[in-house]
């Protein structure tokens, strides 16, 4: 199966490698018609006006990407095709469904370019079957979901209450705030589960 990622291959090599290891291939850009699912990777912040706020701490804005990925969300969810959001991708999912973001939680960001690690607890869900009730994940984000969008539910949190994963109640839409594409075995299981969801 083919997974759609907006952008170019050189920027998302880790994601491509993880998708291919799970048995799928990636299409970068172009017409998504023949793609089974959408992957929203990490990156810069979304423009705050898209969730009704002024810019107080957002950086690395990517307006063209925001517009493209939100349009892709409309396309894939209308067709009820699976979506996996990672880091910024979780935030894109939340904003698409009408949610808001915390613009800065720097204590969860990478330190000197190295991912932080922290413990998370997972609610009863298919994700809990992959992670268990608690596990340790990587962290390299300075923003997070705040008010959840329509139809979304949080299914994983840090000890201080930051949402680390969510899903849609009726659509095949999942998102994690951490980076499974660089998290070894646990990360591989996430992409394998996404592969199964796409079948």
mmCIF file with all atom_site columns, C-alpha atoms in Angstrom:
data_model
loop_
_atom_site.group_PDB
_atom_site.id
_atom_site.type_symbol
_atom_site.label_atom_id
_atom_site.label_alt_id
_atom_site.label_comp_id
_atom_site.label_asym_id
_atom_site.label_entity_id
_atom_site.label_seq_id
_atom_site.pdbx_PDB_ins_code
_atom_site.Cartn_x
_atom_site.Cartn_y
_atom_site.Cartn_z
_atom_site.occupancy
_atom_site.B_iso_or_equiv
_atom_site.pdbx_formal_charge
_atom_site.auth_seq_id
_atom_site.auth_comp_id
_atom_site.auth_asym_id
_atom_site.auth_atom_id
_atom_site.pdbx_PDB_model_num
ATOM 1   C CA . UNK A 1 1   ? 0.000   0.000  0.000  1.00 0.00 ? 1   UNK A CA 1
ATOM 2   C CA . UNK A 1 2   ? 1.014   3.606  -0.526 1.00 0.00 ? 2   UNK A CA 1
ATOM 3   C CA . UNK A 1 3   ? 1.116   6.188  2.267  1.00 0.00 ? 3   UNK A CA 1
ATOM 4   C CA . UNK A 1 4   ? 0.926   9.882  1.347  1.00 0.00 ? 4   UNK A CA 1
ATOM 5   C CA . UNK A 1 5   ? 3.279   12.480 2.850  1.00 0.00 ? 5   UNK A CA 1
ATOM 6   C CA . UNK A 1 6   ? 3.198   16.107 1.758  1.00 0.00 ? 6   UNK A CA 1
ATOM 7   C CA . UNK A 1 7   ? 6.678   17.452 0.997  1.00 0.00 ? 7   UNK A CA 1
ATOM 8   C CA . UNK A 1 8   ? 9.898   15.999 -0.360 1.00 0.00 ? 8   UNK A CA 1
ATOM 9   C CA . UNK A 1 9   ? 11.693  12.769 0.414  1.00 0.00 ? 9   UNK A CA 1
ATOM 10  C CA . UNK A 1 10  ? 14.954  14.331 1.619  1.00 0.00 ? 10  UNK A CA 1
ATOM 11  C CA . UNK A 1 11  ? 13.181  15.960 4.583  1.00 0.00 ? 11  UNK A CA 1
ATOM 12  C CA . UNK A 1 12  ? 11.375  12.846 5.757  1.00 0.00 ? 12  UNK A CA 1
ATOM 13  C CA . UNK A 1 13  ? 13.838  9.988  5.321  1.00 0.00 ? 13  UNK A CA 1
ATOM 14  C CA . UNK A 1 14  ? 13.213  8.583  8.828  1.00 0.00 ? 14  UNK A CA 1
ATOM 15  C CA . UNK A 1 15  ? 9.479   8.408  8.176  1.00 0.00 ? 15  UNK A CA 1
ATOM 16  C CA . UNK A 1 16  ? 9.967   6.786  4.784  1.00 0.00 ? 16  UNK A CA 1
ATOM 17  C CA . UNK A 1 17  ? 12.288  4.179  6.269  1.00 0.00 ? 17  UNK A CA 1
ATOM 18  C CA . UNK A 1 18  ? 9.796   3.363  9.042  1.00 0.00 ? 18  UNK A CA 1
ATOM 19  C CA . UNK A 1 19  ? 6.874   3.084  6.608  1.00 0.00 ? 19  UNK A CA 1
ATOM 20  C CA . UNK A 1 20  ? 8.846   0.829  4.276  1.00 0.00 ? 20  UNK A CA 1
ATOM 21  C CA . UNK A 1 21  ? 10.013  -1.359 7.163  1.00 0.00 ? 21  UNK A CA 1
ATOM 22  C CA . UNK A 1 22  ? 6.335   -1.961 7.975  1.00 0.00 ? 22  UNK A CA 1
ATOM 23  C CA . UNK A 1 23  ? 5.727   -3.108 4.396  1.00 0.00 ? 23  UNK A CA 1
ATOM 24  C CA . UNK A 1 24  ? 4.312   0.001  2.718  1.00 0.00 ? 24  UNK A CA 1
ATOM 25  C CA . UNK A 1 25  ? 5.657   2.608  0.313  1.00 0.00 ? 25  UNK A CA 1
ATOM 26  C CA . UNK A 1 26  ? 5.540   6.402  0.443  1.00 0.00 ? 26  UNK A CA 1
ATOM 27  C CA . UNK A 1 27  ? 4.313   8.910  -2.110 1.00 0.00 ? 27  UNK A CA 1
ATOM 28  C CA . UNK A 1 28  ? 5.637   12.430 -1.579 1.00 0.00 ? 28  UNK A CA 1
ATOM 29  C CA . UNK A 1 29  ? 3.232   15.017 -2.947 1.00 0.00 ? 29  UNK A CA 1
ATOM 30  C CA . UNK A 1 30  ? 1.196   14.809 -6.103 1.00 0.00 ? 30  UNK A CA 1
ATOM 31  C CA . UNK A 1 31  ? -2.317  13.413 -6.469 1.00 0.00 ? 31  UNK A CA 1
ATOM 32  C CA . UNK A 1 32  ? -3.324  11.397 -3.366 1.00 0.00 ? 32  UNK A CA 1
ATOM 33  C CA . UNK A 1 33  ? -6.096  9.474  -5.140 1.00 0.00 ? 33  UNK A CA 1
ATOM 34  C CA . UNK A 1 34  ? -4.277  6.132  -5.173 1.00 0.00 ? 34  UNK A CA 1
ATOM 35  C CA . UNK A 1 35  ? -2.925  6.430  -1.615 1.00 0.00 ? 35  UNK A CA 1
ATOM 36  C CA . UNK A 1 36  ? -4.388  4.237  1.108  1.00 0.00 ? 36  UNK A CA 1
ATOM 37  C CA . UNK A 1 37  ? -3.579  6.575  3.994  1.00 0.00 ? 37  UNK A CA 1
ATOM 38  C CA . UNK A 1 38  ? -2.087  9.901  5.074  1.00 0.00 ? 38  UNK A CA 1
ATOM 39  C CA . UNK A 1 39  ? 0.920   10.392 7.348  1.00 0.00 ? 39  UNK A CA 1
ATOM 40  C CA . UNK A 1 40  ? 1.396   13.827 8.908  1.00 0.00 ? 40  UNK A CA 1
ATOM 41  C CA . UNK A 1 41  ? 5.031   14.084 10.088 1.00 0.00 ? 41  UNK A CA 1
ATOM 42  C CA . UNK A 1 42  ? 6.753   16.408 12.541 1.00 0.00 ? 42  UNK A CA 1
ATOM 43  C CA . UNK A 1 43  ? 7.963   19.899 11.700 1.00 0.00 ? 43  UNK A CA 1
ATOM 44  C CA . UNK A 1 44  ? 7.458   23.581 12.506 1.00 0.00 ? 44  UNK A CA 1
ATOM 45  C CA . UNK A 1 45  ? 4.465   25.136 14.241 1.00 0.00 ? 45  UNK A CA 1
ATOM 46  C CA . UNK A 1 46  ? 1.048   25.773 12.742 1.00 0.00 ? 46  UNK A CA 1
ATOM 47  C CA . UNK A 1 47  ? -0.062  29.364 12.287 1.00 0.00 ? 47  UNK A CA 1
ATOM 48  C CA . UNK A 1 48  ? -1.938  30.275 15.497 1.00 0.00 ? 48  UNK A CA 1
ATOM 49  C CA . UNK A 1 49  ? -4.724  32.100 13.658 1.00 0.00 ? 49  UNK A CA 1
ATOM 50  C CA . UNK A 1 50  ? -5.848  28.705 12.392 1.00 0.00 ? 50  UNK A CA 1
ATOM 51  C CA . UNK A 1 51  ? -6.997  27.859 15.918 1.00 0.00 ? 51  UNK A CA 1
ATOM 52  C CA . UNK A 1 52  ? -8.166  31.329 16.893 1.00 0.00 ? 52  UNK A CA 1
ATOM 53  C CA . UNK A 1 53  ? -5.086  32.672 18.686 1.00 0.00 ? 53  UNK A CA 1
ATOM 54  C CA . UNK A 1 54  ? -2.461  35.369 18.232 1.00 0.00 ? 54  UNK A CA 1
ATOM 55  C CA . UNK A 1 55  ? 1.158   34.298 17.917 1.00 0.00 ? 55  UNK A CA 1
ATOM 56  C CA . UNK A 1 56  ? 2.638   34.352 21.405 1.00 0.00 ? 56  UNK A CA 1
ATOM 57  C CA . UNK A 1 57  ? 5.304   31.640 21.126 1.00 0.00 ? 57  UNK A CA 1
ATOM 58  C CA . UNK A 1 58  ? 4.956   29.822 17.794 1.00 0.00 ? 58  UNK A CA 1
ATOM 59  C CA . UNK A 1 59  ? 8.005   29.535 15.543 1.00 0.00 ? 59  UNK A CA 1
ATOM 60  C CA . UNK A 1 60  ? 9.170   27.846 12.382 1.00 0.00 ? 60  UNK A CA 1
ATOM 61  C CA . UNK A 1 61  ? 5.799   28.574 10.778 1.00 0.00 ? 61  UNK A CA 1
ATOM 62  C CA . UNK A 1 62  ? 4.991   26.755 7.532  1.00 0.00 ? 62  UNK A CA 1
ATOM 63  C CA . UNK A 1 63  ? 1.873   28.417 6.037  1.00 0.00 ? 63  UNK A CA 1
ATOM 64  C CA . UNK A 1 64  ? 1.968   26.540 2.730  1.00 0.00 ? 64  UNK A CA 1
ATOM 65  C CA . UNK A 1 65  ? 2.303   23.237 4.528  1.00 0.00 ? 65  UNK A CA 1
ATOM 66  C CA . UNK A 1 66  ? -0.523  24.111 6.937  1.00 0.00 ? 66  UNK A CA 1
ATOM 67  C CA . UNK A 1 67  ? -2.881  24.759 4.042  1.00 0.00 ? 67  UNK A CA 1
ATOM 68  C CA . UNK A 1 68  ? -1.832  21.633 2.159  1.00 0.00 ? 68  UNK A CA 1
ATOM 69  C CA . UNK A 1 69  ? -2.052  19.258 5.115  1.00 0.00 ? 69  UNK A CA 1
ATOM 70  C CA . UNK A 1 70  ? -5.399  20.593 6.308  1.00 0.00 ? 70  UNK A CA 1
ATOM 71  C CA . UNK A 1 71  ? -6.758  20.117 2.776  1.00 0.00 ? 71  UNK A CA 1
ATOM 72  C CA . UNK A 1 72  ? -5.363  16.577 2.783  1.00 0.00 ? 72  UNK A CA 1
ATOM 73  C CA . UNK A 1 73  ? -7.078  15.932 6.109  1.00 0.00 ? 73  UNK A CA 1
ATOM 74  C CA . UNK A 1 74  ? -10.354 16.942 4.494  1.00 0.00 ? 74  UNK A CA 1
ATOM 75  C CA . UNK A 1 75  ? -9.710  14.626 1.555  1.00 0.00 ? 75  UNK A CA 1
ATOM 76  C CA . UNK A 1 76  ? -8.682  11.544 3.543  1.00 0.00 ? 76  UNK A CA 1
ATOM 77  C CA . UNK A 1 77  ? -11.282 11.867 6.312  1.00 0.00 ? 77  UNK A CA 1
ATOM 78  C CA . UNK A 1 78  ? -14.086 12.395 3.791  1.00 0.00 ? 78  UNK A CA 1
ATOM 79  C CA . UNK A 1 79  ? -13.077 9.092  2.199  1.00 0.00 ? 79  UNK A CA 1
ATOM 80  C CA . UNK A 1 80  ? -12.611 7.541  5.673  1.00 0.00 ? 80  UNK A CA 1
ATOM 81  C CA . UNK A 1 81  ? -9.034  6.606  4.836  1.00 0.00 ? 81  UNK A CA 1
ATOM 82  C CA . UNK A 1 82  ? -6.594  6.218  7.760  1.00 0.00 ? 82  UNK A CA 1
ATOM 83  C CA . UNK A 1 83  ? -4.508  9.110  9.066  1.00 0.00 ? 83  UNK A CA 1
ATOM 84  C CA . UNK A 1 84  ? -1.487  8.938  11.383 1.00 0.00 ? 84  UNK A CA 1
ATOM 85  C CA . UNK A 1 85  ? -0.212  12.185 12.890 1.00 0.00 ? 85  UNK A CA 1
ATOM 86  C CA . UNK A 1 86  ? 3.230   12.426 14.481 1.00 0.00 ? 86  UNK A CA 1
ATOM 87  C CA . UNK A 1 87  ? 4.292   15.360 16.703 1.00 0.00 ? 87  UNK A CA 1
ATOM 88  C CA . UNK A 1 88  ? 3.231   18.392 14.620 1.00 0.00 ? 88  UNK A CA 1
ATOM 89  C CA . UNK A 1 89  ? 0.915   15.925 12.898 1.00 0.00 ? 89  UNK A CA 1
ATOM 90  C CA . UNK A 1 90  ? -1.031  15.417 16.138 1.00 0.00 ? 90  UNK A CA 1
ATOM 91  C CA . UNK A 1 91  ? -1.406  19.173 16.391 1.00 0.00 ? 91  UNK A CA 1
ATOM 92  C CA . UNK A 1 92  ? -2.587  19.365 12.771 1.00 0.00 ? 92  UNK A CA 1
ATOM 93  C CA . UNK A 1 93  ? -5.195  16.683 13.454 1.00 0.00 ? 93  UNK A CA 1
ATOM 94  C CA . UNK A 1 94  ? -6.451  18.564 16.508 1.00 0.00 ? 94  UNK A CA 1
ATOM 95  C CA . UNK A 1 95  ? -6.644  21.904 14.706 1.00 0.00 ? 95  UNK A CA 1
ATOM 96  C CA . UNK A 1 96  ? -8.427  20.314 11.732 1.00 0.00 ? 96  UNK A CA 1
ATOM 97  C CA . UNK A 1 97  ? -11.221 19.106 14.013 1.00 0.00 ? 97  UNK A CA 1
ATOM 98  C CA . UNK A 1 98  ? -11.505 22.522 15.692 1.00 0.00 ? 98  UNK A CA 1
ATOM 99  C CA . UNK A 1 99  ? -9.171  22.091 18.657 1.00 0.00 ? 99  UNK A CA 1
ATOM 100 C CA . UNK A 1 100 ? -6.567  24.480 20.048 1.00 0.00 ? 100 UNK A CA 1
ATOM 101 C CA . UNK A 1 101 ? -2.890  24.257 21.009 1.00 0.00 ? 101 UNK A CA 1
ATOM 102 C CA . UNK A 1 102 ? -0.658  25.275 23.909 1.00 0.00 ? 102 UNK A CA 1
ATOM 103 C CA . UNK A 1 103 ? 1.902   27.427 22.104 1.00 0.00 ? 103 UNK A CA 1
ATOM 104 C CA . UNK A 1 104 ? 4.850   26.711 24.378 1.00 0.00 ? 104 UNK A CA 1
ATOM 105 C CA . UNK A 1 105 ? 5.732   23.916 26.786 1.00 0.00 ? 105 UNK A CA 1
ATOM 106 C CA . UNK A 1 106 ? 9.499   24.084 26.364 1.00 0.00 ? 106 UNK A CA 1
ATOM 107 C CA . UNK A 1 107 ? 10.202  21.514 29.076 1.00 0.00 ? 107 UNK A CA 1
ATOM 108 C CA . UNK A 1 108 ? 9.055   18.829 26.617 1.00 0.00 ? 108 UNK A CA 1
ATOM 109 C CA . UNK A 1 109 ? 11.360  19.949 23.796 1.00 0.00 ? 109 UNK A CA 1
ATOM 110 C CA . UNK A 1 110 ? 14.623  18.410 22.677 1.00 0.00 ? 110 UNK A CA 1
ATOM 111 C CA . UNK A 1 111 ? 17.710  19.467 24.655 1.00 0.00 ? 111 UNK A CA 1
ATOM 112 C CA . UNK A 1 112 ? 20.760  20.392 22.552 1.00 0.00 ? 112 UNK A CA 1
ATOM 113 C CA . UNK A 1 113 ? 19.257  18.489 19.640 1.00 0.00 ? 113 UNK A CA 1
ATOM 114 C CA . UNK A 1 114 ? 18.701  15.300 21.655 1.00 0.00 ? 114 UNK A CA 1
ATOM 115 C CA . UNK A 1 115 ? 15.199  13.960 22.340 1.00 0.00 ? 115 UNK A CA 1
ATOM 116 C CA . UNK A 1 116 ? 14.064  14.006 25.944 1.00 0.00 ? 116 UNK A CA 1
ATOM 117 C CA . UNK A 1 117 ? 12.525  10.846 27.396 1.00 0.00 ? 117 UNK A CA 1
ATOM 118 C CA . UNK A 1 118 ? 9.546   10.665 29.700 1.00 0.00 ? 118 UNK A CA 1
ATOM 119 C CA . UNK A 1 119 ? 6.985   8.240  31.030 1.00 0.00 ? 119 UNK A CA 1
ATOM 120 C CA . UNK A 1 120 ? 3.440   8.192  29.675 1.00 0.00 ? 120 UNK A CA 1
ATOM 121 C CA . UNK A 1 121 ? 0.284   6.408  30.774 1.00 0.00 ? 121 UNK A CA 1
ATOM 122 C CA . UNK A 1 122 ? -2.107  5.004  28.197 1.00 0.00 ? 122 UNK A CA 1
ATOM 123 C CA . UNK A 1 123 ? -5.871  4.559  28.490 1.00 0.00 ? 123 UNK A CA 1
ATOM 124 C CA . UNK A 1 124 ? -7.616  1.377  27.406 1.00 0.00 ? 124 UNK A CA 1
ATOM 125 C CA . UNK A 1 125 ? -7.345  1.509  23.614 1.00 0.00 ? 125 UNK A CA 1
ATOM 126 C CA . UNK A 1 126 ? -5.565  -0.239 20.749 1.00 0.00 ? 126 UNK A CA 1
ATOM 127 C CA . UNK A 1 127 ? -2.543  1.941  21.600 1.00 0.00 ? 127 UNK A CA 1
ATOM 128 C CA . UNK A 1 128 ? -2.433  0.405  25.070 1.00 0.00 ? 128 UNK A CA 1
ATOM 129 C CA . UNK A 1 129 ? -2.101  -2.992 23.396 1.00 0.00 ? 129 UNK A CA 1
ATOM 130 C CA . UNK A 1 130 ? 1.118   -1.687 21.786 1.00 0.00 ? 130 UNK A CA 1
ATOM 131 C CA . UNK A 1 131 ? 2.541   0.360  24.677 1.00 0.00 ? 131 UNK A CA 1
ATOM 132 C CA . UNK A 1 132 ? 1.095   -1.167 27.811 1.00 0.00 ? 132 UNK A CA 1
ATOM 133 C CA . UNK A 1 133 ? -0.432  0.955  30.566 1.00 0.00 ? 133 UNK A CA 1
ATOM 134 C CA . UNK A 1 134 ? 2.848   2.860  30.981 1.00 0.00 ? 134 UNK A CA 1
ATOM 135 C CA . UNK A 1 135 ? 5.939   3.194  28.825 1.00 0.00 ? 135 UNK A CA 1
ATOM 136 C CA . UNK A 1 136 ? 8.768   5.611  28.075 1.00 0.00 ? 136 UNK A CA 1
ATOM 137 C CA . UNK A 1 137 ? 8.677   7.641  24.861 1.00 0.00 ? 137 UNK A CA 1
ATOM 138 C CA . UNK A 1 138 ? 10.839  10.321 23.281 1.00 0.00 ? 138 UNK A CA 1
ATOM 139 C CA . UNK A 1 139 ? 9.907   13.992 23.279 1.00 0.00 ? 139 UNK A CA 1
ATOM 140 C CA . UNK A 1 140 ? 10.988  16.829 20.997 1.00 0.00 ? 140 UNK A CA 1
ATOM 141 C CA . UNK A 1 141 ? 8.038   19.233 20.950 1.00 0.00 ? 141 UNK A CA 1
ATOM 142 C CA . UNK A 1 142 ? 7.382   22.642 22.459 1.00 0.00 ? 142 UNK A CA 1
ATOM 143 C CA . UNK A 1 143 ? 3.658   22.719 21.634 1.00 0.00 ? 143 UNK A CA 1
ATOM 144 C CA . UNK A 1 144 ? 0.801   20.379 22.501 1.00 0.00 ? 144 UNK A CA 1
ATOM 145 C CA . UNK A 1 145 ? -2.926  19.842 22.107 1.00 0.00 ? 145 UNK A CA 1
ATOM 146 C CA . UNK A 1 146 ? -4.991  21.953 24.503 1.00 0.00 ? 146 UNK A CA 1
ATOM 147 C CA . UNK A 1 147 ? -8.757  21.854 23.909 1.00 0.00 ? 147 UNK A CA 1
ATOM 148 C CA . UNK A 1 148 ? -9.542  18.786 21.831 1.00 0.00 ? 148 UNK A CA 1
ATOM 149 C CA . UNK A 1 149 ? -11.349 19.049 18.522 1.00 0.00 ? 149 UNK A CA 1
ATOM 150 C CA . UNK A 1 150 ? -14.756 17.543 17.793 1.00 0.00 ? 150 UNK A CA 1
ATOM 151 C CA . UNK A 1 151 ? -14.806 13.755 17.902 1.00 0.00 ? 151 UNK A CA 1
ATOM 152 C CA . UNK A 1 152 ? -11.308 13.401 19.340 1.00 0.00 ? 152 UNK A CA 1
ATOM 153 C CA . UNK A 1 153 ? -10.374 11.698 22.591 1.00 0.00 ? 153 UNK A CA 1
ATOM 154 C CA . UNK A 1 154 ? -7.075  11.706 24.457 1.00 0.00 ? 154 UNK A CA 1
ATOM 155 C CA . UNK A 1 155 ? -5.689  8.227  25.108 1.00 0.00 ? 155 UNK A CA 1
ATOM 156 C CA . UNK A 1 156 ? -2.195  8.921  26.460 1.00 0.00 ? 156 UNK A CA 1
ATOM 157 C CA . UNK A 1 157 ? -0.697  11.520 28.824 1.00 0.00 ? 157 UNK A CA 1
ATOM 158 C CA . UNK A 1 158 ? 2.546   12.475 30.527 1.00 0.00 ? 158 UNK A CA 1
ATOM 159 C CA . UNK A 1 159 ? 2.686   12.560 34.323 1.00 0.00 ? 159 UNK A CA 1
ATOM 160 C CA . UNK A 1 160 ? 2.116   16.331 34.174 1.00 0.00 ? 160 UNK A CA 1
ATOM 161 C CA . UNK A 1 161 ? -1.011  15.958 32.030 1.00 0.00 ? 161 UNK A CA 1
ATOM 162 C CA . UNK A 1 162 ? 0.225   16.773 28.522 1.00 0.00 ? 162 UNK A CA 1
ATOM 163 C CA . UNK A 1 163 ? -1.687  14.832 25.859 1.00 0.00 ? 163 UNK A CA 1
ATOM 164 C CA . UNK A 1 164 ? 0.714   12.421 24.160 1.00 0.00 ? 164 UNK A CA 1
ATOM 165 C CA . UNK A 1 165 ? -1.731  10.537 21.917 1.00 0.00 ? 165 UNK A CA 1
ATOM 166 C CA . UNK A 1 166 ? -5.281  10.869 20.661 1.00 0.00 ? 166 UNK A CA 1
ATOM 167 C CA . UNK A 1 167 ? -7.707  9.223  18.296 1.00 0.00 ? 167 UNK A CA 1
ATOM 168 C CA . UNK A 1 168 ? -11.017 9.985  16.633 1.00 0.00 ? 168 UNK A CA 1
ATOM 169 C CA . UNK A 1 169 ? -14.083 8.264  18.024 1.00 0.00 ? 169 UNK A CA 1
ATOM 170 C CA . UNK A 1 170 ? -15.508 7.206  14.649 1.00 0.00 ? 170 UNK A CA 1
ATOM 171 C CA . UNK A 1 171 ? -12.824 7.789  12.001 1.00 0.00 ? 171 UNK A CA 1
ATOM 172 C CA . UNK A 1 172 ? -9.547  5.855  11.489 1.00 0.00 ? 172 UNK A CA 1
ATOM 173 C CA . UNK A 1 173 ? -7.491  8.818  12.704 1.00 0.00 ? 173 UNK A CA 1
ATOM 174 C CA . UNK A 1 174 ? -4.686  8.362  15.243 1.00 0.00 ? 174 UNK A CA 1
ATOM 175 C CA . UNK A 1 175 ? -1.902  10.648 16.408 1.00 0.00 ? 175 UNK A CA 1
ATOM 176 C CA . UNK A 1 176 ? 1.035   10.584 18.806 1.00 0.00 ? 176 UNK A CA 1
ATOM 177 C CA . UNK A 1 177 ? 3.014   13.542 20.126 1.00 0.00 ? 177 UNK A CA 1
ATOM 178 C CA . UNK A 1 178 ? 6.231   11.519 20.229 1.00 0.00 ? 178 UNK A CA 1
ATOM 179 C CA . UNK A 1 179 ? 8.404   10.227 17.379 1.00 0.00 ? 179 UNK A CA 1
ATOM 180 C CA . UNK A 1 180 ? 7.947   6.506  16.623 1.00 0.00 ? 180 UNK A CA 1
ATOM 181 C CA . UNK A 1 181 ? 10.115  6.834  13.512 1.00 0.00 ? 181 UNK A CA 1
ATOM 182 C CA . UNK A 1 182 ? 13.139  7.109  15.824 1.00 0.00 ? 182 UNK A CA 1
ATOM 183 C CA . UNK A 1 183 ? 12.102  5.024  18.811 1.00 0.00 ? 183 UNK A CA 1
ATOM 184 C CA . UNK A 1 184 ? 13.292  1.508  18.023 1.00 0.00 ? 184 UNK A CA 1
ATOM 185 C CA . UNK A 1 185 ? 11.024  -1.479 18.626 1.00 0.00 ? 185 UNK A CA 1
ATOM 186 C CA . UNK A 1 186 ? 8.116   0.451  20.135 1.00 0.00 ? 186 UNK A CA 1
ATOM 187 C CA . UNK A 1 187 ? 8.161   2.795  17.172 1.00 0.00 ? 187 UNK A CA 1
ATOM 188 C CA . UNK A 1 188 ? 8.188   -0.118 14.751 1.00 0.00 ? 188 UNK A CA 1
ATOM 189 C CA . UNK A 1 189 ? 5.045   -1.543 16.343 1.00 0.00 ? 189 UNK A CA 1
ATOM 190 C CA . UNK A 1 190 ? 3.248   1.771  15.738 1.00 0.00 ? 190 UNK A CA 1
ATOM 191 C CA . UNK A 1 191 ? 4.006   1.659  12.023 1.00 0.00 ? 191 UNK A CA 1
ATOM 192 C CA . UNK A 1 192 ? 3.074   -2.011 11.845 1.00 0.00 ? 192 UNK A CA 1
ATOM 193 C CA . UNK A 1 193 ? -0.263  -1.206 13.488 1.00 0.00 ? 193 UNK A CA 1
ATOM 194 C CA . UNK A 1 194 ? -0.794  1.634  10.991 1.00 0.00 ? 194 UNK A CA 1
ATOM 195 C CA . UNK A 1 195 ? -0.044  -0.817 8.177  1.00 0.00 ? 195 UNK A CA 1
ATOM 196 C CA . UNK A 1 196 ? -2.736  -3.138 9.542  1.00 0.00 ? 196 UNK A CA 1
ATOM 197 C CA . UNK A 1 197 ? -5.202  -0.252 9.842  1.00 0.00 ? 197 UNK A CA 1
ATOM 198 C CA . UNK A 1 198 ? -4.673  0.547  6.164  1.00 0.00 ? 198 UNK A CA 1
ATOM 199 C CA . UNK A 1 199 ? -5.571  -2.946 4.956  1.00 0.00 ? 199 UNK A CA 1
#
